[in-house]
PDB file of C-alpha atoms and ligand atoms in Angstrom:
ATOM      1  CA  MET A   1     -36.597 -19.825  27.948  1.00  0.00           C
ATOM      2  CA  TRP A   2     -36.763 -18.913  24.245  1.00  0.00           C
ATOM      3  CA  ARG A   3     -34.913 -20.887  21.609  1.00  0.00           C
ATOM      4  CA  GLY A   4     -34.288 -19.932  17.997  1.00  0.00           C
ATOM      5  CA  LEU A   5     -36.638 -21.308  15.341  1.00  0.00           C
ATOM      6  CA  SER A   6     -35.560 -24.216  13.136  1.00  0.00           C
ATOM      7  CA  GLY A   7     -36.348 -24.269   9.429  1.00  0.00           C
ATOM      8  CA  ALA A   8     -39.192 -26.722  10.140  1.00  0.00           C
ATOM      9  CA  ASP A   9     -40.575 -24.310  12.811  1.00  0.00           C
ATOM     10  CA  VAL A  10     -40.510 -21.414  10.349  1.00  0.00           C
ATOM     11  CA  LEU A  11     -42.453 -23.370   7.713  1.00  0.00           C
ATOM     12  CA  ARG A  12     -44.977 -24.669  10.261  1.00  0.00           C
ATOM     13  CA  ILE A  13     -45.599 -21.163  11.703  1.00  0.00           C
ATOM     14  CA  TRP A  14     -45.865 -19.675   8.219  1.00  0.00           C
ATOM     15  CA  GLU A  15     -48.429 -22.275   7.183  1.00  0.00           C
ATOM     16  CA  ALA A  16     -50.479 -22.141  10.414  1.00  0.00           C
ATOM     17  CA  GLY A  17     -50.409 -18.330  10.578  1.00  0.00           C
ATOM     18  CA  HIS A  18     -51.747 -17.843   7.065  1.00  0.00           C
ATOM     19  CA  GLY A  19     -54.961 -15.795   7.263  1.00  0.00           C
ATOM     20  CA  GLN A  20     -54.621 -15.298  11.054  1.00  0.00           C
ATOM     21  CA  HIS A  21     -54.584 -12.039  13.001  1.00  0.00           C
ATOM     22  CA  SER A  22     -51.251 -10.616  14.116  1.00  0.00           C
ATOM     23  CA  GLY A  23     -51.786 -11.650  17.757  1.00  0.00           C
ATOM     24  CA  ALA A  24     -52.403 -15.303  16.856  1.00  0.00           C
ATOM     25  CA  ARG A  25     -49.285 -15.334  14.661  1.00  0.00           C
ATOM     26  CA  ALA A  26     -47.189 -13.988  17.543  1.00  0.00           C
ATOM     27  CA  LEU A  27     -48.483 -16.796  19.780  1.00  0.00           C
ATOM     28  CA  LEU A  28     -47.483 -19.393  17.167  1.00  0.00           C
ATOM     29  CA  VAL A  29     -43.921 -18.025  17.282  1.00  0.00           C
ATOM     30  CA  LEU A  30     -43.823 -18.040  21.101  1.00  0.00           C
ATOM     31  CA  ALA A  31     -45.178 -21.610  21.277  1.00  0.00           C
ATOM     32  CA  ALA A  32     -42.559 -22.866  18.790  1.00  0.00           C
ATOM     33  CA  ALA A  33     -39.753 -21.144  20.705  1.00  0.00           C
ATOM     34  CA  ALA A  34     -40.899 -22.408  24.126  1.00  0.00           C
ATOM     35  CA  PRO A  35     -42.302 -25.896  23.423  1.00  0.00           C
ATOM     36  CA  THR A  36     -42.701 -26.784  27.111  1.00  0.00           C
ATOM     37  CA  ALA A  37     -44.470 -23.570  28.156  1.00  0.00           C
ATOM     38  CA  ALA A  38     -48.179 -23.744  29.000  1.00  0.00           C
ATOM     39  CA  PRO A  39     -50.267 -22.005  26.298  1.00  0.00           C
ATOM     40  CA  GLU A  40     -52.022 -19.994  29.005  1.00  0.00           C
ATOM     41  CA  ALA A  41     -48.727 -18.594  30.306  1.00  0.00           C
ATOM     42  CA  LEU A  42     -47.863 -17.446  26.768  1.00  0.00           C
ATOM     43  CA  GLU A  43     -51.297 -15.861  26.280  1.00  0.00           C
ATOM     44  CA  ARG A  44     -51.005 -14.006  29.582  1.00  0.00           C
ATOM     45  CA  LEU A  45     -47.638 -12.390  28.785  1.00  0.00           C
ATOM     46  CA  PRO A  46     -48.110  -8.612  28.680  1.00  0.00           C
ATOM     47  CA  LEU A  47     -47.828  -7.418  25.061  1.00  0.00           C
ATOM     48  CA  GLY A  48     -44.593  -5.488  25.685  1.00  0.00           C
ATOM     49  CA  ALA A  49     -43.020  -8.564  27.292  1.00  0.00           C
ATOM     50  CA  ARG A  50     -44.340 -10.602  24.374  1.00  0.00           C
ATOM     51  CA  ASP A  51     -42.605  -8.280  21.927  1.00  0.00           C
ATOM     52  CA  ARG A  52     -39.331  -8.514  23.840  1.00  0.00           C
ATOM     53  CA  ALA A  53     -39.654 -12.321  23.654  1.00  0.00           C
ATOM     54  CA  LEU A  54     -40.322 -12.088  19.896  1.00  0.00           C
ATOM     55  CA  LEU A  55     -37.189  -9.949  19.442  1.00  0.00           C
ATOM     56  CA  THR A  56     -35.143 -12.453  21.470  1.00  0.00           C
ATOM     57  CA  ILE A  57     -36.452 -15.330  19.315  1.00  0.00           C
ATOM     58  CA  ARG A  58     -35.858 -13.303  16.191  1.00  0.00           C
ATOM     59  CA  ALA A  59     -32.229 -12.585  17.183  1.00  0.00           C
ATOM     60  CA  ALA A  60     -31.623 -16.284  17.973  1.00  0.00           C
ATOM     61  CA  THR A  61     -33.079 -17.259  14.580  1.00  0.00           C
ATOM     62  CA  LEU A  62     -31.901 -14.576  12.159  1.00  0.00           C
ATOM     63  CA  GLY A  63     -29.158 -12.699  14.023  1.00  0.00           C
ATOM     64  CA  GLU A  64     -28.854  -9.380  15.863  1.00  0.00           C
ATOM     65  CA  ARG A  65     -29.111  -7.022  12.910  1.00  0.00           C
ATOM     66  CA  LEU A  66     -32.644  -5.761  12.382  1.00  0.00           C
ATOM     67  CA  ASN A  67     -34.036  -3.053  10.130  1.00  0.00           C
ATOM     68  CA  ALA A  68     -37.444  -1.402  10.181  1.00  0.00           C
ATOM     69  CA  PHE A  69     -38.936  -0.328   6.872  1.00  0.00           C
ATOM     70  CA  ALA A  70     -41.171   2.689   6.309  1.00  0.00           C
ATOM     71  CA  ASP A  71     -42.275   5.053   3.572  1.00  0.00           C
ATOM     72  CA  CYS A  72     -41.480   8.723   4.257  1.00  0.00           C
ATOM     73  CA  PRO A  73     -44.853  10.423   4.986  1.00  0.00           C
ATOM     74  CA  ALA A  74     -43.662  13.572   3.151  1.00  0.00           C
ATOM     75  CA  CYS A  75     -41.930  12.349  -0.025  1.00  0.00           C
ATOM     76  CA  ALA A  76     -42.975   8.651  -0.047  1.00  0.00           C
ATOM     77  CA  ALA A  77     -39.370   7.430  -0.362  1.00  0.00           C
ATOM     78  CA  ALA A  78     -38.961   3.796   0.752  1.00  0.00           C
ATOM     79  CA  LEU A  79     -36.643   3.924   3.778  1.00  0.00           C
ATOM     80  CA  GLU A  80     -34.845   1.487   6.039  1.00  0.00           C
ATOM     81  CA  PHE A  81     -33.834   2.196   9.641  1.00  0.00           C
ATOM     82  CA  PRO A  82     -31.499   0.057  11.768  1.00  0.00           C
ATOM     83  CA  ILE A  83     -33.056  -0.978  15.103  1.00  0.00           C
ATOM     84  CA  ASP A  84     -30.931  -1.228  18.238  1.00  0.00           C
ATOM     85  CA  VAL A  85     -32.218  -4.651  19.354  1.00  0.00           C
ATOM     86  CA  ASP A  86     -29.831  -4.780  22.320  1.00  0.00           C
ATOM     87  CA  ALA A  87     -31.317  -1.618  23.800  1.00  0.00           C
ATOM     88  CA  LEU A  88     -34.830  -3.067  23.507  1.00  0.00           C
ATOM     89  CA  LEU A  89     -33.855  -6.433  24.980  1.00  0.00           C
ATOM     90  CA  THR A  90     -32.013  -4.994  27.956  1.00  0.00           C
ATOM     91  CA  GLY A  91     -34.760  -2.485  28.728  1.00  0.00           C
ATOM     92  CA  ARG A  92     -36.700  -3.005  31.911  1.00  0.00           C
ATOM     93  CA  GLY A  93     -39.951  -4.887  31.779  1.00  0.00           C
ATOM     94  CA  PRO A  94     -41.692  -8.012  33.014  1.00  0.00           C
ATOM     95  CA  ASP A  95     -40.982 -11.550  31.783  1.00  0.00           C
ATOM     96  CA  GLU A  96     -44.332 -12.930  32.874  1.00  0.00           C
ATOM     97  CA  ALA A  97     -47.875 -11.840  33.723  1.00  0.00           C
ATOM     98  CA  VAL A  98     -47.975  -8.849  36.094  1.00  0.00           C
ATOM     99  CA  GLU A  99     -50.372  -8.190  38.952  1.00  0.00           C
ATOM    100  CA  PRO A 100     -52.818  -5.301  38.555  1.00  0.00           C
ATOM    101  CA  LEU A 101     -51.631  -2.039  40.106  1.00  0.00           C
ATOM    102  CA  ALA A 102     -53.835   0.332  42.108  1.00  0.00           C
ATOM    103  CA  ILE A 103     -53.306   4.057  41.485  1.00  0.00           C
ATOM    104  CA  ARG A 104     -55.160   7.269  42.308  1.00  0.00           C
ATOM    105  CA  ALA A 105     -55.821   9.947  39.731  1.00  0.00           C
ATOM    106  CA  GLY A 106     -57.866  13.007  40.659  1.00  0.00           C
ATOM    107  CA  GLY A 107     -60.827  11.704  42.605  1.00  0.00           C
ATOM    108  CA  TYR A 108     -60.633   8.220  41.087  1.00  0.00           C
ATOM    109  CA  HIS A 109     -59.257   4.907  42.296  1.00  0.00           C
ATOM    110  CA  LEU A 110     -57.967   3.018  39.265  1.00  0.00           C
ATOM    111  CA  THR A 111     -56.746  -0.545  38.906  1.00  0.00           C
ATOM    112  CA  VAL A 112     -54.612  -1.093  35.820  1.00  0.00           C
ATOM    113  CA  ARG A 113     -52.775  -3.964  34.154  1.00  0.00           C
ATOM    114  CA  PRO A 114     -51.041  -4.210  30.773  1.00  0.00           C
ATOM    115  CA  PRO A 115     -52.985  -5.887  27.934  1.00  0.00           C
ATOM    116  CA  ASP A 116     -52.071  -9.461  26.970  1.00  0.00           C
ATOM    117  CA  SER A 117     -52.691 -11.686  23.940  1.00  0.00           C
ATOM    118  CA  ARG A 118     -56.195 -12.653  25.088  1.00  0.00           C
ATOM    119  CA  ASP A 119     -57.225  -8.998  25.286  1.00  0.00           C
ATOM    120  CA  LEU A 120     -55.639  -8.428  21.893  1.00  0.00           C
ATOM    121  CA  ALA A 121     -57.509 -11.367  20.324  1.00  0.00           C
ATOM    122  CA  ALA A 122     -60.808  -9.806  21.450  1.00  0.00           C
ATOM    123  CA  ALA A 123     -59.738  -6.371  20.168  1.00  0.00           C
ATOM    124  CA  GLU A 124     -58.688  -7.810  16.800  1.00  0.00           C
ATOM    125  CA  ARG A 125     -62.247  -9.011  16.240  1.00  0.00           C
ATOM    126  CA  CYS A 126     -63.582  -5.411  16.484  1.00  0.00           C
ATOM    127  CA  ALA A 127     -64.852  -3.692  13.362  1.00  0.00           C
ATOM    128  CA  ASP A 128     -62.651  -0.591  13.709  1.00  0.00           C
ATOM    129  CA  ALA A 129     -59.573   0.711  15.527  1.00  0.00           C
ATOM    130  CA  ALA A 130     -61.461   3.063  17.879  1.00  0.00           C
ATOM    131  CA  THR A 131     -63.728   0.244  19.128  1.00  0.00           C
ATOM    132  CA  ALA A 132     -60.702  -2.033  19.535  1.00  0.00           C
ATOM    133  CA  GLU A 133     -58.844   0.597  21.549  1.00  0.00           C
ATOM    134  CA  ALA A 134     -61.858   1.203  23.804  1.00  0.00           C
ATOM    135  CA  LEU A 135     -62.237  -2.534  24.383  1.00  0.00           C
ATOM    136  CA  LEU A 136     -58.552  -2.952  25.297  1.00  0.00           C
ATOM    137  CA  PHE A 137     -58.720  -0.013  27.693  1.00  0.00           C
ATOM    138  CA  ALA A 138     -61.870  -1.324  29.382  1.00  0.00           C
ATOM    139  CA  ALA A 139     -60.296  -4.785  29.746  1.00  0.00           C
ATOM    140  CA  CYS A 140     -57.214  -3.387  31.482  1.00  0.00           C
ATOM    141  CA  VAL A 141     -58.610  -0.568  33.643  1.00  0.00           C
ATOM    142  CA  THR A 142     -61.281  -0.523  36.338  1.00  0.00           C
ATOM    143  CA  ALA A 143     -62.340   2.648  38.140  1.00  0.00           C
ATOM    144  CA  THR A 144     -64.229   3.609  41.276  1.00  0.00           C
ATOM    145  CA  GLY A 145     -65.076   7.061  42.603  1.00  0.00           C
ATOM    146  CA  GLU A 146     -64.301   8.430  46.087  1.00  0.00           C
ATOM    147  CA  ASP A 147     -67.560   6.900  47.334  1.00  0.00           C
ATOM    148  CA  GLY A 148     -66.511   3.428  46.167  1.00  0.00           C
ATOM    149  CA  HIS A 149     -69.026   3.208  43.334  1.00  0.00           C
ATOM    150  CA  SER A 150     -67.685   1.671  40.155  1.00  0.00           C
ATOM    151  CA  ILE A 151     -67.443   3.982  37.159  1.00  0.00           C
ATOM    152  CA  PRO A 152     -67.469   2.924  33.483  1.00  0.00           C
ATOM    153  CA  VAL A 153     -63.990   3.654  32.125  1.00  0.00           C
ATOM    154  CA  ALA A 154     -65.536   5.278  29.050  1.00  0.00           C
ATOM    155  CA  ALA A 155     -66.861   7.984  31.425  1.00  0.00           C
ATOM    156  CA  LEU A 156     -63.425   8.801  32.906  1.00  0.00           C
ATOM    157  CA  PRO A 157     -62.022  12.273  32.227  1.00  0.00           C
ATOM    158  CA  ASP A 158     -58.948  12.580  29.982  1.00  0.00           C
ATOM    159  CA  MET A 159     -56.672  13.216  32.969  1.00  0.00           C
ATOM    160  CA  ALA A 160     -57.602   9.882  34.594  1.00  0.00           C
ATOM    161  CA  ARG A 161     -57.337   8.044  31.269  1.00  0.00           C
ATOM    162  CA  ALA A 162     -53.860   9.476  30.684  1.00  0.00           C
ATOM    163  CA  ALA A 163     -52.781   8.457  34.209  1.00  0.00           C
ATOM    164  CA  ALA A 164     -54.007   4.901  33.525  1.00  0.00           C
ATOM    165  CA  SER A 165     -52.146   4.761  30.188  1.00  0.00           C
ATOM    166  CA  ASP A 166     -48.939   6.050  31.816  1.00  0.00           C
ATOM    167  CA  ALA A 167     -49.215   3.430  34.569  1.00  0.00           C
ATOM    168  CA  ILE A 168     -49.670   0.647  31.995  1.00  0.00           C
ATOM    169  CA  LEU A 169     -46.626   1.854  30.085  1.00  0.00           C
ATOM    170  CA  ALA A 170     -44.581   1.895  33.319  1.00  0.00           C
ATOM    171  CA  LEU A 171     -45.670  -1.704  34.095  1.00  0.00           C
ATOM    172  CA  ASP A 172     -44.831  -2.951  30.587  1.00  0.00           C
ATOM    173  CA  PRO A 173     -42.532  -0.412  28.862  1.00  0.00           C
ATOM    174  CA  LEU A 174     -42.303  -2.145  25.461  1.00  0.00           C
ATOM    175  CA  THR A 175     -46.062  -1.743  24.946  1.00  0.00           C
ATOM    176  CA  ASP A 176     -45.098   1.284  22.882  1.00  0.00           C
ATOM    177  CA  VAL A 177     -41.802   1.260  20.978  1.00  0.00           C
ATOM    178  CA  SER A 178     -41.221   4.308  18.802  1.00  0.00           C
ATOM    179  CA  PHE A 179     -38.134   5.925  17.336  1.00  0.00           C
ATOM    180  CA  ASP A 180     -37.524   9.482  16.180  1.00  0.00           C
ATOM    181  CA  VAL A 181     -36.455   9.112  12.564  1.00  0.00           C
ATOM    182  CA  ALA A 182     -35.751  11.493   9.709  1.00  0.00           C
ATOM    183  CA  CYS A 183     -35.890  11.034   5.937  1.00  0.00           C
ATOM    184  CA  PRO A 184     -32.373  11.424   4.490  1.00  0.00           C
ATOM    185  CA  GLY A 185     -33.914  12.614   1.206  1.00  0.00           C
ATOM    186  CA  CYS A 186     -36.241  15.434   2.253  1.00  0.00           C
ATOM    187  CA  GLY A 187     -35.345  15.882   5.930  1.00  0.00           C
ATOM    188  CA  PHE A 188     -38.874  15.228   7.231  1.00  0.00           C
ATOM    189  CA  GLY A 189     -38.796  13.884  10.800  1.00  0.00           C
ATOM    190  CA  TRP A 190     -41.436  11.769  12.545  1.00  0.00           C
ATOM    191  CA  SER A 191     -41.944   9.166  15.238  1.00  0.00           C
ATOM    192  CA  LEU A 192     -41.886   5.646  13.817  1.00  0.00           C
ATOM    193  CA  ALA A 193     -43.784   3.063  15.903  1.00  0.00           C
ATOM    194  CA  LEU A 194     -42.277  -0.414  15.735  1.00  0.00           C
ATOM    195  CA  ASP A 195     -44.827  -3.178  15.152  1.00  0.00           C
ATOM    196  CA  VAL A 196     -42.736  -6.156  16.280  1.00  0.00           C
ATOM    197  CA  PRO A 197     -45.178  -8.971  15.322  1.00  0.00           C
ATOM    198  CA  ALA A 198     -45.768  -7.469  11.849  1.00  0.00           C
ATOM    199  CA  LEU A 199     -42.053  -7.011  11.249  1.00  0.00           C
ATOM    200  CA  LEU A 200     -41.333 -10.572  12.372  1.00  0.00           C
ATOM    201  CA  TRP A 201     -44.160 -11.966  10.248  1.00  0.00           C
ATOM    202  CA  ASP A 202     -42.694 -10.313   7.140  1.00  0.00           C
ATOM    203  CA  GLU A 203     -39.338 -11.876   7.901  1.00  0.00           C
ATOM    204  CA  ILE A 204     -40.889 -15.292   8.511  1.00  0.00           C
ATOM    205  CA  GLY A 205     -42.598 -15.015   5.113  1.00  0.00           C
ATOM    206  CA  HIS A 206     -39.298 -14.223   3.352  1.00  0.00           C
ATOM    207  CA  HIS A 207     -37.440 -16.909   5.273  1.00  0.00           C
ATOM    208  CA  ALA A 208     -40.144 -19.508   4.521  1.00  0.00           C
ATOM    209  CA  SER A 209     -40.141 -18.695   0.786  1.00  0.00           C
ATOM    210  CA  ARG A 210     -36.383 -19.093   0.655  1.00  0.00           C
ATOM    211  CA  LEU A 211     -36.561 -22.404   2.535  1.00  0.00           C
ATOM    212  CA  VAL A 212     -39.255 -23.749   0.218  1.00  0.00           C
ATOM    213  CA  GLY A 213     -37.060 -22.848  -2.758  1.00  0.00           C
ATOM    214  CA  GLU A 214     -34.062 -24.602  -1.229  1.00  0.00           C
ATOM    215  CA  VAL A 215     -36.096 -27.709  -0.404  1.00  0.00           C
ATOM    216  CA  ALA A 216     -37.502 -27.804  -3.947  1.00  0.00           C
ATOM    217  CA  LEU A 217     -34.019 -27.562  -5.514  1.00  0.00           C
ATOM    218  CA  LEU A 218     -32.420 -30.143  -3.234  1.00  0.00           C
ATOM    219  CA  ALA A 219     -35.342 -32.566  -3.436  1.00  0.00           C
ATOM    220  CA  ARG A 220     -35.247 -32.387  -7.227  1.00  0.00           C
ATOM    221  CA  ALA A 221     -31.463 -32.747  -7.375  1.00  0.00           C
ATOM    222  CA  TYR A 222     -30.946 -35.495  -4.815  1.00  0.00           C
ATOM    223  CA  GLY A 223     -34.389 -36.990  -4.086  1.00  0.00           C
ATOM    224  CA  TRP A 224     -34.177 -36.135  -0.349  1.00  0.00           C
ATOM    225  CA  SER A 225     -37.298 -35.604   1.767  1.00  0.00           C
ATOM    226  CA  GLU A 226     -38.401 -32.200   3.042  1.00  0.00           C
ATOM    227  CA  ARG A 227     -37.750 -33.309   6.616  1.00  0.00           C
ATOM    228  CA  ASP A 228     -34.174 -34.433   5.872  1.00  0.00           C
ATOM    229  CA  ILE A 229     -33.403 -31.194   4.060  1.00  0.00           C
ATOM    230  CA  LEU A 230     -34.846 -28.987   6.828  1.00  0.00           C
ATOM    231  CA  GLU A 231     -32.935 -30.892   9.508  1.00  0.00           C
ATOM    232  CA  MET A 232     -29.606 -29.953   7.884  1.00  0.00           C
ATOM    233  CA  SER A 233     -27.736 -26.958   9.225  1.00  0.00           C
ATOM    234  CA  PRO A 234     -28.039 -23.914   6.934  1.00  0.00           C
ATOM    235  CA  THR A 235     -24.303 -24.231   6.203  1.00  0.00           C
ATOM    236  CA  ARG A 236     -24.628 -27.801   4.991  1.00  0.00           C
ATOM    237  CA  ARG A 237     -27.758 -26.954   2.985  1.00  0.00           C
ATOM    238  CA  GLN A 238     -25.929 -24.103   1.250  1.00  0.00           C
ATOM    239  CA  SER A 239     -23.011 -26.424   0.401  1.00  0.00           C
ATOM    240  CA  TYR A 240     -25.311 -28.959  -1.260  1.00  0.00           C
ATOM    241  CA  LEU A 241     -27.153 -26.164  -3.065  1.00  0.00           C
ATOM    242  CA  ALA A 242     -23.873 -25.025  -4.604  1.00  0.00           C
ATOM    243  CA  TRP A 243     -23.521 -28.504  -6.159  1.00  0.00           C
ATOM    244  CA  ALA A 244     -27.164 -28.905  -7.138  1.00  0.00           C
ATOM    245  CA  GLY A 245     -26.691 -26.774 -10.286  1.00  0.00           C
TER     246      GLY A 245
HETATM  247 ZN1  LIG B   1     -38.818  12.163   2.652  1.00  0.00          ZN
END
């Protein structure tokens, strides 16, 4: 379903995503990699499934090797950690929207579903992270008591909230991707959460800058159009660059 991004795709996404929230940028990538998919189907992908799609697209565009970057919280060293993309891609999880699941926790009947890009877009408009988190939770969880009366999810006890979060994670496992990492310098260990859209956006930025530079050099040297240059395979572009002096 997902194809790798062409040079023209990368530049178009980079331009259109400028100044956008992370969720909107991720949708631009999905739409470019699945040109025949209905926008609504892309928006309704659970966020973990979305991230697996982004990693698939990323691998098809830039290769299998992927590193996460982080500053050590203890000594502030700039660190780089290799990510096992294969393990993430072969992990279980949905490939499309999932039906809500009914569970019981304590005296509560809960209906849960994983958040998707539409929920995220609403959360990204919130003023702070706590409000955004509460909004996401309320969008994905409904609760009734033993007597069948609906209960505001904000009023649920911690135990019921935790059961709902666990159920969401089981429905869409890549919702939370973290790795145990350690700083080789000072030995400090922590759990590093992988923000797939942010990581991919950084790479798209670097890739786009490099492409713009290549187009500028080749256009100046040979008078070719941007479209002609971007349609070349990277191998052919590199060969002409070597002669462009
Ligand atoms: Zn350190």
